[in-house]
PDB file of C-alpha atoms in Angstrom:
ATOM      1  CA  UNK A   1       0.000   0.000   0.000  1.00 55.00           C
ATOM      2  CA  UNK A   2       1.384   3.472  -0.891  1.00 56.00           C
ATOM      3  CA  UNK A   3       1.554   5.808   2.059  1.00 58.00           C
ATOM      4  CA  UNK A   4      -0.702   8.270   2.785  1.00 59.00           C
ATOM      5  CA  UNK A   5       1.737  10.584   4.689  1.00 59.00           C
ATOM      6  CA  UNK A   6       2.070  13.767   2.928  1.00 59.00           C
ATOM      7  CA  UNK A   7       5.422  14.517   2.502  1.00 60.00           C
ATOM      8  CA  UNK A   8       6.767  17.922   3.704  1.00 60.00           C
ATOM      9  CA  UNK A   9       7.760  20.806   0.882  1.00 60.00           C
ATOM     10  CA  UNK A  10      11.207  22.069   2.099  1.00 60.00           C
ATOM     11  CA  UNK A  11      10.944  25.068   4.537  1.00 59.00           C
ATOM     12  CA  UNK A  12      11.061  28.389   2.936  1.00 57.00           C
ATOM     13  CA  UNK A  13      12.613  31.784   4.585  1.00 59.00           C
ATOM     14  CA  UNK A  14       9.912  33.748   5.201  1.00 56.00           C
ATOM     15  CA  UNK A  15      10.698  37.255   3.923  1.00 54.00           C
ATOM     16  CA  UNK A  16       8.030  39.995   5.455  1.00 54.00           C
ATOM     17  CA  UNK A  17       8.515  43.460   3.182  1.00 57.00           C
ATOM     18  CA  UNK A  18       7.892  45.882   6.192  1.00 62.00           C
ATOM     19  CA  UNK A  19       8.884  43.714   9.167  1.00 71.00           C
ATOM     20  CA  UNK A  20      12.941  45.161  10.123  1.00 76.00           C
ATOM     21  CA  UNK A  21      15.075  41.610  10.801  1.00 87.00           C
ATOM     22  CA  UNK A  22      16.916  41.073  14.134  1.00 94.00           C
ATOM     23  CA  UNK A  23      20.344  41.674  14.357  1.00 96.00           C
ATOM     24  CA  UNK A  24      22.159  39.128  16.565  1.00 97.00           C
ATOM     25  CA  UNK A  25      24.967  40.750  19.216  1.00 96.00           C
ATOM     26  CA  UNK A  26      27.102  37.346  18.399  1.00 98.00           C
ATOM     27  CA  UNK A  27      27.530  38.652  14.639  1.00 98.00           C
ATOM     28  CA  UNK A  28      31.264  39.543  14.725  1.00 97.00           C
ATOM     29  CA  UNK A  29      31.711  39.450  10.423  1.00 98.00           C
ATOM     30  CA  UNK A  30      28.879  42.399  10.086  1.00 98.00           C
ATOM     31  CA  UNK A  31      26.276  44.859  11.362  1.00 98.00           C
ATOM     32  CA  UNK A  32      23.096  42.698   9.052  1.00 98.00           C
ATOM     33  CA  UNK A  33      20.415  41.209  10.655  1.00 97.00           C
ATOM     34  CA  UNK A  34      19.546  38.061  10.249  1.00 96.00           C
ATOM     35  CA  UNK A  35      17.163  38.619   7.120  1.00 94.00           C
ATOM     36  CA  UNK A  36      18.971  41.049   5.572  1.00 96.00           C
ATOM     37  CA  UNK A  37      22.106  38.210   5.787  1.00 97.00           C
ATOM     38  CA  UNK A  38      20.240  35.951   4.199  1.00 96.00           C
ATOM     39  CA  UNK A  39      19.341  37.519   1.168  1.00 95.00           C
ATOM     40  CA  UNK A  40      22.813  38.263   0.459  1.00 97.00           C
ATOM     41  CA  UNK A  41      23.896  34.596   0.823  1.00 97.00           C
ATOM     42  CA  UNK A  42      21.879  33.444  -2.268  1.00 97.00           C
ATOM     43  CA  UNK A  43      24.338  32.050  -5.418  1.00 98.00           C
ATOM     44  CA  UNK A  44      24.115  34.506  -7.407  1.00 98.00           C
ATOM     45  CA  UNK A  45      22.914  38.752  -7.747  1.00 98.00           C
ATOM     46  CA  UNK A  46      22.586  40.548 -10.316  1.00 97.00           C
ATOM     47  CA  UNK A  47      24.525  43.852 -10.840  1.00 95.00           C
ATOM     48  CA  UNK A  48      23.289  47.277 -10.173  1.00 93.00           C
ATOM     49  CA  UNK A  49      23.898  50.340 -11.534  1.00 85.00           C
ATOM     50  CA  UNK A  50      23.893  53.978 -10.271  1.00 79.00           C
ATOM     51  CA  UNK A  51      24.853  57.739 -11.266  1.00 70.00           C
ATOM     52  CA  UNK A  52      28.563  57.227  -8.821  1.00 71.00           C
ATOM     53  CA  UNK A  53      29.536  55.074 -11.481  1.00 64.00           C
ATOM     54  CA  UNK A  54      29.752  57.010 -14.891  1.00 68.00           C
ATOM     55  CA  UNK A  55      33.499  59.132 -14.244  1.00 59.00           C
ATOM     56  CA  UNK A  56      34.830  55.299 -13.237  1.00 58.00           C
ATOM     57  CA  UNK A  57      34.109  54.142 -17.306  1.00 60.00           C
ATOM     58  CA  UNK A  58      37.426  56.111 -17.959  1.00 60.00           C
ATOM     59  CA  UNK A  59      39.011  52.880 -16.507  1.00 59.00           C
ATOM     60  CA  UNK A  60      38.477  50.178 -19.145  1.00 65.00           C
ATOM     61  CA  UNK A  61      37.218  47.529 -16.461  1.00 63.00           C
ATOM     62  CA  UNK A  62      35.188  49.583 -13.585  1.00 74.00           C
ATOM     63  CA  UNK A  63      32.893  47.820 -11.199  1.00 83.00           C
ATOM     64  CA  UNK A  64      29.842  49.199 -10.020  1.00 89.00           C
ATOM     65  CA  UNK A  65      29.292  50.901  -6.934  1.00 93.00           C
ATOM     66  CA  UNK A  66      26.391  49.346  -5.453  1.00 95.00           C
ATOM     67  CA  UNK A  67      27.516  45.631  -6.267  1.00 96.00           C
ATOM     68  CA  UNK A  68      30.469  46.490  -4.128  1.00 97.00           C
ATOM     69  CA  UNK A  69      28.723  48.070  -1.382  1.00 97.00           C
ATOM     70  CA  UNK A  70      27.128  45.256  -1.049  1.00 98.00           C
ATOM     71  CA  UNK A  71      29.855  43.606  -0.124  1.00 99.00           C
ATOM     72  CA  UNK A  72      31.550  45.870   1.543  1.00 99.00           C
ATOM     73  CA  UNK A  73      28.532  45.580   4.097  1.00 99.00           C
ATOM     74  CA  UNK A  74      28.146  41.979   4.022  1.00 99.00           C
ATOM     75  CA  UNK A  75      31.938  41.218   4.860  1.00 99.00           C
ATOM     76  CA  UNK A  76      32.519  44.508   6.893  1.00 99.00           C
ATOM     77  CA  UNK A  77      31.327  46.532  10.313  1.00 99.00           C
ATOM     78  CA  UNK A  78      31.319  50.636  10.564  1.00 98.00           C
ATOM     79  CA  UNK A  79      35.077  51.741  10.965  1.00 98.00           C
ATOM     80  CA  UNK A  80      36.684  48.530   9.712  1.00 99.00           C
ATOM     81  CA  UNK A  81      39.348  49.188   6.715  1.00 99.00           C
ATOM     82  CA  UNK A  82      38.798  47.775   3.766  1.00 99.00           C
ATOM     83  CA  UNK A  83      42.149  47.011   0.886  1.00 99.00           C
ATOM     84  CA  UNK A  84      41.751  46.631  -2.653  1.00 98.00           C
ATOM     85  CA  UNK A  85      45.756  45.625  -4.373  1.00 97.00           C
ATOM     86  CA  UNK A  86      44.178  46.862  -8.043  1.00 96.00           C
ATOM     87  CA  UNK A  87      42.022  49.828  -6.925  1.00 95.00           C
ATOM     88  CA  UNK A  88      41.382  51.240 -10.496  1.00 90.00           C
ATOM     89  CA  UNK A  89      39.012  54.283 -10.661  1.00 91.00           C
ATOM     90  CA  UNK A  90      38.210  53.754  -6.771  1.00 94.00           C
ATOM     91  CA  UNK A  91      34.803  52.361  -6.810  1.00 95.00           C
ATOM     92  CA  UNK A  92      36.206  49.672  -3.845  1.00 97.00           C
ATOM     93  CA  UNK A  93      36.956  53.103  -1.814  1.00 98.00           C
ATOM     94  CA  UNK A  94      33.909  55.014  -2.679  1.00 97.00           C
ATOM     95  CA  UNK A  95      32.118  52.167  -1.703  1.00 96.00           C
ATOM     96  CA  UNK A  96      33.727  51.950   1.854  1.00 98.00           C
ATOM     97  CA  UNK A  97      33.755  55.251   2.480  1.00 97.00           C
ATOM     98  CA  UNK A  98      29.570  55.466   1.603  1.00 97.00           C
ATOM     99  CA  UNK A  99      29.112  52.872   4.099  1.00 98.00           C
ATOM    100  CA  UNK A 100      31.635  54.547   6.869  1.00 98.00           C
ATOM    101  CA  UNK A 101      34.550  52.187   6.478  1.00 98.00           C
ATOM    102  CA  UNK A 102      37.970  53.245   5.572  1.00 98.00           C
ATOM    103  CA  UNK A 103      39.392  52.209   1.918  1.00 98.00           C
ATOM    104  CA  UNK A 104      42.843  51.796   0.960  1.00 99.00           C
ATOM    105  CA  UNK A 105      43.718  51.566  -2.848  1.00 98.00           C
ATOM    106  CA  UNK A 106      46.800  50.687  -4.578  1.00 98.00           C
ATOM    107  CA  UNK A 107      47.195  50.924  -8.144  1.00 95.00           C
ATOM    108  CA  UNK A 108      50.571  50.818 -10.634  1.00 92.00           C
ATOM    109  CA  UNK A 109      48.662  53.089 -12.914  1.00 90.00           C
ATOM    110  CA  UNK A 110      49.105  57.250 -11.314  1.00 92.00           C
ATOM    111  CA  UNK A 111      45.964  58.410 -14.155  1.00 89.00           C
ATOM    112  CA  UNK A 112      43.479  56.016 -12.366  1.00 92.00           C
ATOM    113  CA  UNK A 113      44.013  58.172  -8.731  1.00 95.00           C
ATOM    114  CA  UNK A 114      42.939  60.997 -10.528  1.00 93.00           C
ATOM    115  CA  UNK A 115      39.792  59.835 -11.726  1.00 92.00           C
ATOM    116  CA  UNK A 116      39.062  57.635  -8.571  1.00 94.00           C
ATOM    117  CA  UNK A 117      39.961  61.644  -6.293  1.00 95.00           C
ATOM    118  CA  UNK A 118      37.671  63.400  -8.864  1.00 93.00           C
ATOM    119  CA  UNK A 119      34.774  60.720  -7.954  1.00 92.00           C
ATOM    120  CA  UNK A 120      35.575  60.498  -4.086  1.00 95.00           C
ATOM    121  CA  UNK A 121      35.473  64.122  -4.231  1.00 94.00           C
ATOM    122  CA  UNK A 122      32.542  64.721  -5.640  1.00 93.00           C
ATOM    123  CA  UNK A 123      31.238  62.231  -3.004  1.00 93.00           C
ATOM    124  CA  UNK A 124      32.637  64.090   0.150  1.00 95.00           C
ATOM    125  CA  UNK A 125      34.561  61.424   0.801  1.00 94.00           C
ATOM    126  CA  UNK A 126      37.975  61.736   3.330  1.00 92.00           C
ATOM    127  CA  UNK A 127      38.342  58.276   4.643  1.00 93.00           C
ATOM    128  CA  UNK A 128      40.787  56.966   1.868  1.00 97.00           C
ATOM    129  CA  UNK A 129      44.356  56.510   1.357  1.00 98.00           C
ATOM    130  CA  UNK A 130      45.276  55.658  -2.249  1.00 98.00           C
ATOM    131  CA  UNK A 131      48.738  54.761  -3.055  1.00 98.00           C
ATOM    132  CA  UNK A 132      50.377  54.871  -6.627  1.00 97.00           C
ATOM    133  CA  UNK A 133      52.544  51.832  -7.222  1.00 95.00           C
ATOM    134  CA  UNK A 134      53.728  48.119  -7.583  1.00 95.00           C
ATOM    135  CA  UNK A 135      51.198  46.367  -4.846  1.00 96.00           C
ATOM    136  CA  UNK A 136      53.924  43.182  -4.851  1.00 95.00           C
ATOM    137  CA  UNK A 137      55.639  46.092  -2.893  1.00 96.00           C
ATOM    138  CA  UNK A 138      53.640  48.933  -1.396  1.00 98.00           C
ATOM    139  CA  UNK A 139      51.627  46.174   0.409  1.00 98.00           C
ATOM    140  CA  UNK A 140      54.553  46.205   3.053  1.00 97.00           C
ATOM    141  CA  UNK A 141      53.576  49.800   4.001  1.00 97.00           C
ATOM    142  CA  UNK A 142      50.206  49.127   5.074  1.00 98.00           C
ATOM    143  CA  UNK A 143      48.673  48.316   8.449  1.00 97.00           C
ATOM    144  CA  UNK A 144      45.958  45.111   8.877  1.00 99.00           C
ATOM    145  CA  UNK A 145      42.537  45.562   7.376  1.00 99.00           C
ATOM    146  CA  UNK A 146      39.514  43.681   7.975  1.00 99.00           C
ATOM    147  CA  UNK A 147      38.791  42.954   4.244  1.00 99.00           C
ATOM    148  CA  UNK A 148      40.089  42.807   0.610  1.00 99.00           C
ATOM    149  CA  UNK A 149      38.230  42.832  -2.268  1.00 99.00           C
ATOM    150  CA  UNK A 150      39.141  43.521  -5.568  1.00 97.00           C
ATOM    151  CA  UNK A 151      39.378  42.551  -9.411  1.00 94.00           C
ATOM    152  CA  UNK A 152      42.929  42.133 -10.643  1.00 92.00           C
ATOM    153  CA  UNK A 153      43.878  42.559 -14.595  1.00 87.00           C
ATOM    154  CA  UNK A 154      42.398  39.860 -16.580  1.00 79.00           C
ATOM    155  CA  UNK A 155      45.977  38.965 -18.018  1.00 61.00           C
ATOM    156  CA  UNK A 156      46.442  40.854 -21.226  1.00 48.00           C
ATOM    157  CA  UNK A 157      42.904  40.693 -22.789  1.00 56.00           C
ATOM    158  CA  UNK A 158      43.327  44.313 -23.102  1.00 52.00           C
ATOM    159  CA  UNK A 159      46.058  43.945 -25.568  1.00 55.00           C
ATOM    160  CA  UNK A 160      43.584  41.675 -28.389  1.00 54.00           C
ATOM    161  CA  UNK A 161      41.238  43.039 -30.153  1.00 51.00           C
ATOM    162  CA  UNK A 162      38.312  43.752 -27.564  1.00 48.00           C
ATOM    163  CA  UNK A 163      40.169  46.942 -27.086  1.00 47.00           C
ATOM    164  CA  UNK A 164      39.879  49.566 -24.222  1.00 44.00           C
ATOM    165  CA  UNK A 165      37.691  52.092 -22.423  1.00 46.00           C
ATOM    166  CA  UNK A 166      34.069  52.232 -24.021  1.00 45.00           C
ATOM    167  CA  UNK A 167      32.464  55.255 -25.778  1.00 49.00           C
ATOM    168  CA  UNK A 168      29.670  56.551 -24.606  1.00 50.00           C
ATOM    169  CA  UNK A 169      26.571  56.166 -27.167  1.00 51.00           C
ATOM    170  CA  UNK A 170      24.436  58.465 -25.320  1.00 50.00           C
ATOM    171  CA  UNK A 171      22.410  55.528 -23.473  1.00 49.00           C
ATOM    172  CA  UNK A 172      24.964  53.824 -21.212  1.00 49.00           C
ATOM    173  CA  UNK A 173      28.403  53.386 -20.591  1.00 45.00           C
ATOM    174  CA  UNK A 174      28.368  49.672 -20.208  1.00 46.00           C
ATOM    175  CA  UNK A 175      26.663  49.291 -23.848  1.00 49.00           C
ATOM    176  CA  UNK A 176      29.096  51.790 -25.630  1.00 49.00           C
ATOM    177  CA  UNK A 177      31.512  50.048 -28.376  1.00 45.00           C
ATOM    178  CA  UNK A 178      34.893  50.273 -26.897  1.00 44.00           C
ATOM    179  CA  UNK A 179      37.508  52.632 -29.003  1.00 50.00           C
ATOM    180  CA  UNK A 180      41.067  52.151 -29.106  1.00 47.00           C
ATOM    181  CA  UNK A 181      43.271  49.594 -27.794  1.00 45.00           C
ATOM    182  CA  UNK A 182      43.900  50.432 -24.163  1.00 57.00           C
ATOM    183  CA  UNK A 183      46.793  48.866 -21.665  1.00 55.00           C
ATOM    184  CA  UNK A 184      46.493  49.760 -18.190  1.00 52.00           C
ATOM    185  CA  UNK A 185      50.625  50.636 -18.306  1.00 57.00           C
ATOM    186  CA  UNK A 186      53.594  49.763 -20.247  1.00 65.00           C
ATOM    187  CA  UNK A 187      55.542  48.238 -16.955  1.00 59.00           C
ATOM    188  CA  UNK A 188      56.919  44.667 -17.372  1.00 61.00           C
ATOM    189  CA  UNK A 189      55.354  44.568 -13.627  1.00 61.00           C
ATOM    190  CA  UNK A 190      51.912  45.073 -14.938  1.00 67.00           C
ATOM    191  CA  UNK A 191      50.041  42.328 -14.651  1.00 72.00           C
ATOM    192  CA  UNK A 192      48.225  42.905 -18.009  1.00 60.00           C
ATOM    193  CA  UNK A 193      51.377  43.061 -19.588  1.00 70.00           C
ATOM    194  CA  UNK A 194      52.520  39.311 -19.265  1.00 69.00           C
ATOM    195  CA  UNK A 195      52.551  37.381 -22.066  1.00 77.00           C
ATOM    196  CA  UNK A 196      52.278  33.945 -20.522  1.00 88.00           C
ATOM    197  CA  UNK A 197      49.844  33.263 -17.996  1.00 92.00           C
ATOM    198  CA  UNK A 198      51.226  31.134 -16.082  1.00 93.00           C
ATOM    199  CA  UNK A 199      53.751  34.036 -15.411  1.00 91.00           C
ATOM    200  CA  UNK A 200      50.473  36.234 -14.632  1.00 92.00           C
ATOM    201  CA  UNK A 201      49.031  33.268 -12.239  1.00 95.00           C
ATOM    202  CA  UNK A 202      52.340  33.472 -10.581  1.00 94.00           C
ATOM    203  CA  UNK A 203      52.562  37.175 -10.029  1.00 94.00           C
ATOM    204  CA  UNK A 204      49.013  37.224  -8.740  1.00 96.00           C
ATOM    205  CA  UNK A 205      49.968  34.506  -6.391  1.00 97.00           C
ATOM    206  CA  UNK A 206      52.851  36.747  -4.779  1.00 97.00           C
ATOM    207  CA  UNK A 207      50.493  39.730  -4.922  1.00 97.00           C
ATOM    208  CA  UNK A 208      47.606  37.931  -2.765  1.00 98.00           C
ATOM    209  CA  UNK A 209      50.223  36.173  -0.573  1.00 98.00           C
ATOM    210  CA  UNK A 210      51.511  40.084   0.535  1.00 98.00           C
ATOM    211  CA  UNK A 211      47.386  40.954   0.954  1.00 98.00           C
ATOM    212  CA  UNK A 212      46.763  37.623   2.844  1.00 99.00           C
ATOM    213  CA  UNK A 213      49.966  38.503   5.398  1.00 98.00           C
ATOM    214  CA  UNK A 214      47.763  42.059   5.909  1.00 99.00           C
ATOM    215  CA  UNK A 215      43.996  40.367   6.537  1.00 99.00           C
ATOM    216  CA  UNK A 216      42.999  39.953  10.072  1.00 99.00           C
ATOM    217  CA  UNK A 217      42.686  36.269  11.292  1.00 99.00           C
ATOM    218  CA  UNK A 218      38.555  35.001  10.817  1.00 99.00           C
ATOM    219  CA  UNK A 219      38.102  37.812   7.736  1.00 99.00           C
ATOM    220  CA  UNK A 220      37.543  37.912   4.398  1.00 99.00           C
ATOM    221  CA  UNK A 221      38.803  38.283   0.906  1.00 99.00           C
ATOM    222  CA  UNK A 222      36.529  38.336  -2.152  1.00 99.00           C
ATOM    223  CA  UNK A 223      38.494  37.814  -5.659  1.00 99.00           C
ATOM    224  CA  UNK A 224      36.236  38.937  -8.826  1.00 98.00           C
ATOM    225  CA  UNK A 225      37.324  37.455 -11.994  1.00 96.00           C
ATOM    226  CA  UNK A 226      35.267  36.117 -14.929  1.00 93.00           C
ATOM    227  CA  UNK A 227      36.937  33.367 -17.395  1.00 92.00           C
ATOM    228  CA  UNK A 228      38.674  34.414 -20.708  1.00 88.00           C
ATOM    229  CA  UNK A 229      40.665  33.374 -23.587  1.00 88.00           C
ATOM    230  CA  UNK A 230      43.869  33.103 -23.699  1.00 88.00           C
ATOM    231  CA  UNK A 231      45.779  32.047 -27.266  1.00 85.00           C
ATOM    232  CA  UNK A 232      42.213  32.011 -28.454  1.00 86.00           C
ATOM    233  CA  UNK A 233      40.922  29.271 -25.990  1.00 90.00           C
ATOM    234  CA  UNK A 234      38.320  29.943 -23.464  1.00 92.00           C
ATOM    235  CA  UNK A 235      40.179  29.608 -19.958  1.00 92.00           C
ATOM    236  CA  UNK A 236      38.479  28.632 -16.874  1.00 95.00           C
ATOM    237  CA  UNK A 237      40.014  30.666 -14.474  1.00 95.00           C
ATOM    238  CA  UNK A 238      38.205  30.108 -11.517  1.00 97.00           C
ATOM    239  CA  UNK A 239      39.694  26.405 -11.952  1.00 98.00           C
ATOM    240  CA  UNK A 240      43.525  27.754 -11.570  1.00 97.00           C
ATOM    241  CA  UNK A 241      41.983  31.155  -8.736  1.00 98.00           C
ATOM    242  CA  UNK A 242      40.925  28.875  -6.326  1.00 99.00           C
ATOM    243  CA  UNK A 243      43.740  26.667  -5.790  1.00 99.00           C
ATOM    244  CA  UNK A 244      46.141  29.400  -5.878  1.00 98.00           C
ATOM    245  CA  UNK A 245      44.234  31.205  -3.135  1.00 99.00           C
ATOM    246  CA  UNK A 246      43.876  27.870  -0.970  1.00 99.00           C
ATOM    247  CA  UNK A 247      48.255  27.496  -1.628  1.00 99.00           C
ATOM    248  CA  UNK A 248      48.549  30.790   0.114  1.00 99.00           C
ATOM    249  CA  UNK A 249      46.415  30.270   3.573  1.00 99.00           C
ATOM    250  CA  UNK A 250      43.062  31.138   2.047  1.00 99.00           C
ATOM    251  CA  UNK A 251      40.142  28.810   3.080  1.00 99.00           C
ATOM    252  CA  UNK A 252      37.309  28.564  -0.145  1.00 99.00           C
ATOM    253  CA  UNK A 253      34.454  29.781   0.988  1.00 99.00           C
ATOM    254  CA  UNK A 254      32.044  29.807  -2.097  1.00 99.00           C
ATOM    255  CA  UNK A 255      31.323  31.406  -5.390  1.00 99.00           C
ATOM    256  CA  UNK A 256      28.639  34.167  -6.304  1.00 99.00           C
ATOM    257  CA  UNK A 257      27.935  34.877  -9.660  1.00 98.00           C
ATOM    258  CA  UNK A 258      27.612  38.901 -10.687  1.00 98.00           C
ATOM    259  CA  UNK A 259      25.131  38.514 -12.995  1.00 97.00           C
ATOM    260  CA  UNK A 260      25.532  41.470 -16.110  1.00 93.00           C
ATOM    261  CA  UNK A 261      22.353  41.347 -18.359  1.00 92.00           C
ATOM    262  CA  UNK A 262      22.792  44.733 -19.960  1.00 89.00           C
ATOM    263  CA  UNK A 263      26.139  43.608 -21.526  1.00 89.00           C
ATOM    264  CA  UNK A 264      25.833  43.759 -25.396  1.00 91.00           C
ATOM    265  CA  UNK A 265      26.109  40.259 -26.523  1.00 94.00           C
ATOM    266  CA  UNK A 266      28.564  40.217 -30.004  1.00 92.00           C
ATOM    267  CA  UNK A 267      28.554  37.829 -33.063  1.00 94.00           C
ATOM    268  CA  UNK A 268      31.655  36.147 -32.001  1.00 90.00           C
ATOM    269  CA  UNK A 269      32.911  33.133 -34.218  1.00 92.00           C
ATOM    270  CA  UNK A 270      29.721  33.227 -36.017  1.00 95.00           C
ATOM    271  CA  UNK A 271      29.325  31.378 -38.470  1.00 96.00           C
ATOM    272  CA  UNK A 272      31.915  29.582 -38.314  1.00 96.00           C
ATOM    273  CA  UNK A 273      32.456  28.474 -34.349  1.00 95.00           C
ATOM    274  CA  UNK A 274      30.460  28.800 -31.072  1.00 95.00           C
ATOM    275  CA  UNK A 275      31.660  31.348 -28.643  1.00 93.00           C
ATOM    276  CA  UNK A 276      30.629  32.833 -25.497  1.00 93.00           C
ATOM    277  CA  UNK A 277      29.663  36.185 -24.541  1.00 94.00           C
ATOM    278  CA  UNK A 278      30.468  36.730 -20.573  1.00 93.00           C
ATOM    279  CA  UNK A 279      27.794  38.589 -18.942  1.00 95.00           C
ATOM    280  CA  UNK A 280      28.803  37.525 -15.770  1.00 96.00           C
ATOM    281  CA  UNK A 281      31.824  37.540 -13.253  1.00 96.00           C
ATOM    282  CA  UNK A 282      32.662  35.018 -10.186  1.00 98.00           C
ATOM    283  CA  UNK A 283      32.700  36.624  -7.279  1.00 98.00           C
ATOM    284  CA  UNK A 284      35.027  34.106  -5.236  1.00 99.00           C
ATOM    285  CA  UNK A 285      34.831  34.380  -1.235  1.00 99.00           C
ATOM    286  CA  UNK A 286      37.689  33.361   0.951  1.00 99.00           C
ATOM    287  CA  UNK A 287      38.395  33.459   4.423  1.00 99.00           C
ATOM    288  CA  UNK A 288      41.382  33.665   6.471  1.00 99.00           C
ATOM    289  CA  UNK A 289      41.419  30.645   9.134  1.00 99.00           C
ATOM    290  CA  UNK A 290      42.184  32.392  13.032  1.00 95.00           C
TER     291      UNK A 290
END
């Protein structure tokens, strides 16, 4: 005879619009409540724009504002520091400094301050230091912070013929064509100047080893990559991120995906050979064992 228990449907958070969540005094990674955590623990969000984020399209691979505030408050209290090795146009340190944490930048390129202080500016922002240099070595100079994030060079990609900073069309600055090859520097010491990339694995490696050395024991890091090709193959770099991360003292903690619908999707390879558009970057999470 078939049974005529019903079975149970798996327990669902129940998510009240108007009803504030309950913060719990034993939450040492964050200031969330307990509803407000778990909405930010699902597998994947999608990306947000806002008006902070058009002077950062100067930079030929800006993030967006909100999609790191969001972590900046998920990982983060009030008055923690927050480091990003590859600060680019300063969205990681706008970000922090929106949410009342302190951000400190380091980038090889000196033109990317500029446009990063002309955006914190405009933002009223004081609670930054950003330092113009090799991160392999201006790491040394800084204190511990409670948090990295960031988004390092994706190799050379730059250097092939996706080209450089985008043009603005007059709709957005994520859907303009790009114009112009653009390199973020000519330095051997640039990561998106290697030519092999196992050479730009390794330098990453020593660059994230300096950062780990810096992170407090029981924090957390957050690496943002998406896959590419390199010599023309599709690379999945999450596959050689991961390990790398885990070599230094990292523990894996999970992958989000930053979904990017708005991204124009091109006719590469057609007709001839399937190939994928990215609209979408891996937001790895790693934590520091105490």
């Amino acid at each position: 005879m078939k049974s005529t228990t019903k079975k149970k449907n798996p327990r669902k958070p129940k998510l009240e619009e108007n009803k504030p969540g309950k913060y719990d005094k034993r939450n040492k990674v964050n200031s969330l409540t307990g509803r407000d955590w778990l909405l930010l623990s699902g597998s994947f969000w999608t990306s947000v724009g806002g008006a902070d984020d058009k002077e950062a399209y100067g930079h030929p691979a800006p993030f967006l504002t909100k999609d790191i505030q969001k972590l900046v408050g998920l990982f983060t209290k009030k008055g923690m520091t927050v480091l990003d090795p590859f600060a680019g146009s300063g969205t990681t340190l706008l970000a922090s400094n929106q949410l009342g944490r302190i951000g400190i930048g380091i980038d090889i390129n000196s033109s990317y301050k500029k446009i990063a202080q002309k955006r914190l500016c405009a933002n009223g922002c004081k609670k930054y230091e950003y330092i113009v240099g090799d991160s392999l070595k201006k790491i040394d100079s800084i204190s511990t912070v409670d948090y990295i994030v960031t988004s390092p060079p994706y190799h050379n990609i730059l250097q092939n013929n996706g080209k450089g900073i985008r043009h603005h069309n007059g709709k957005s600055y994520r859907m303009g064509a790009r114009e112009g090859v653009e390199c973020y520097t000519n330095k051997k010491n640039d990561l998106g100047n290697f030519n092999e990339y196992d050479d730009f694995i390794s330098s990453l490696s020593g660059i994230m080893s300096k950062s780990f050395s810096k992170l407090k024991k029981g924090r957390y890091c957050t690496v943002i990559m998406s896959d590419f090709t390199v010599n023309k193959k599709e690379k999945c770099v999450q596959a050689d991120i991961v390990p790398m991360m885990e070599k230094i003292g990292f523990e894996f903690c999970g992958t989000v995906i930053l979904l990017q619908p708005v991204k124009p999707l091109f006719p590469f390879g057609y007709p001839y050979a399937y190939k994928i558009n990215h609209q979408h970057h891996n937001m790895m999470h790693f934590r520091k064992p105490q």
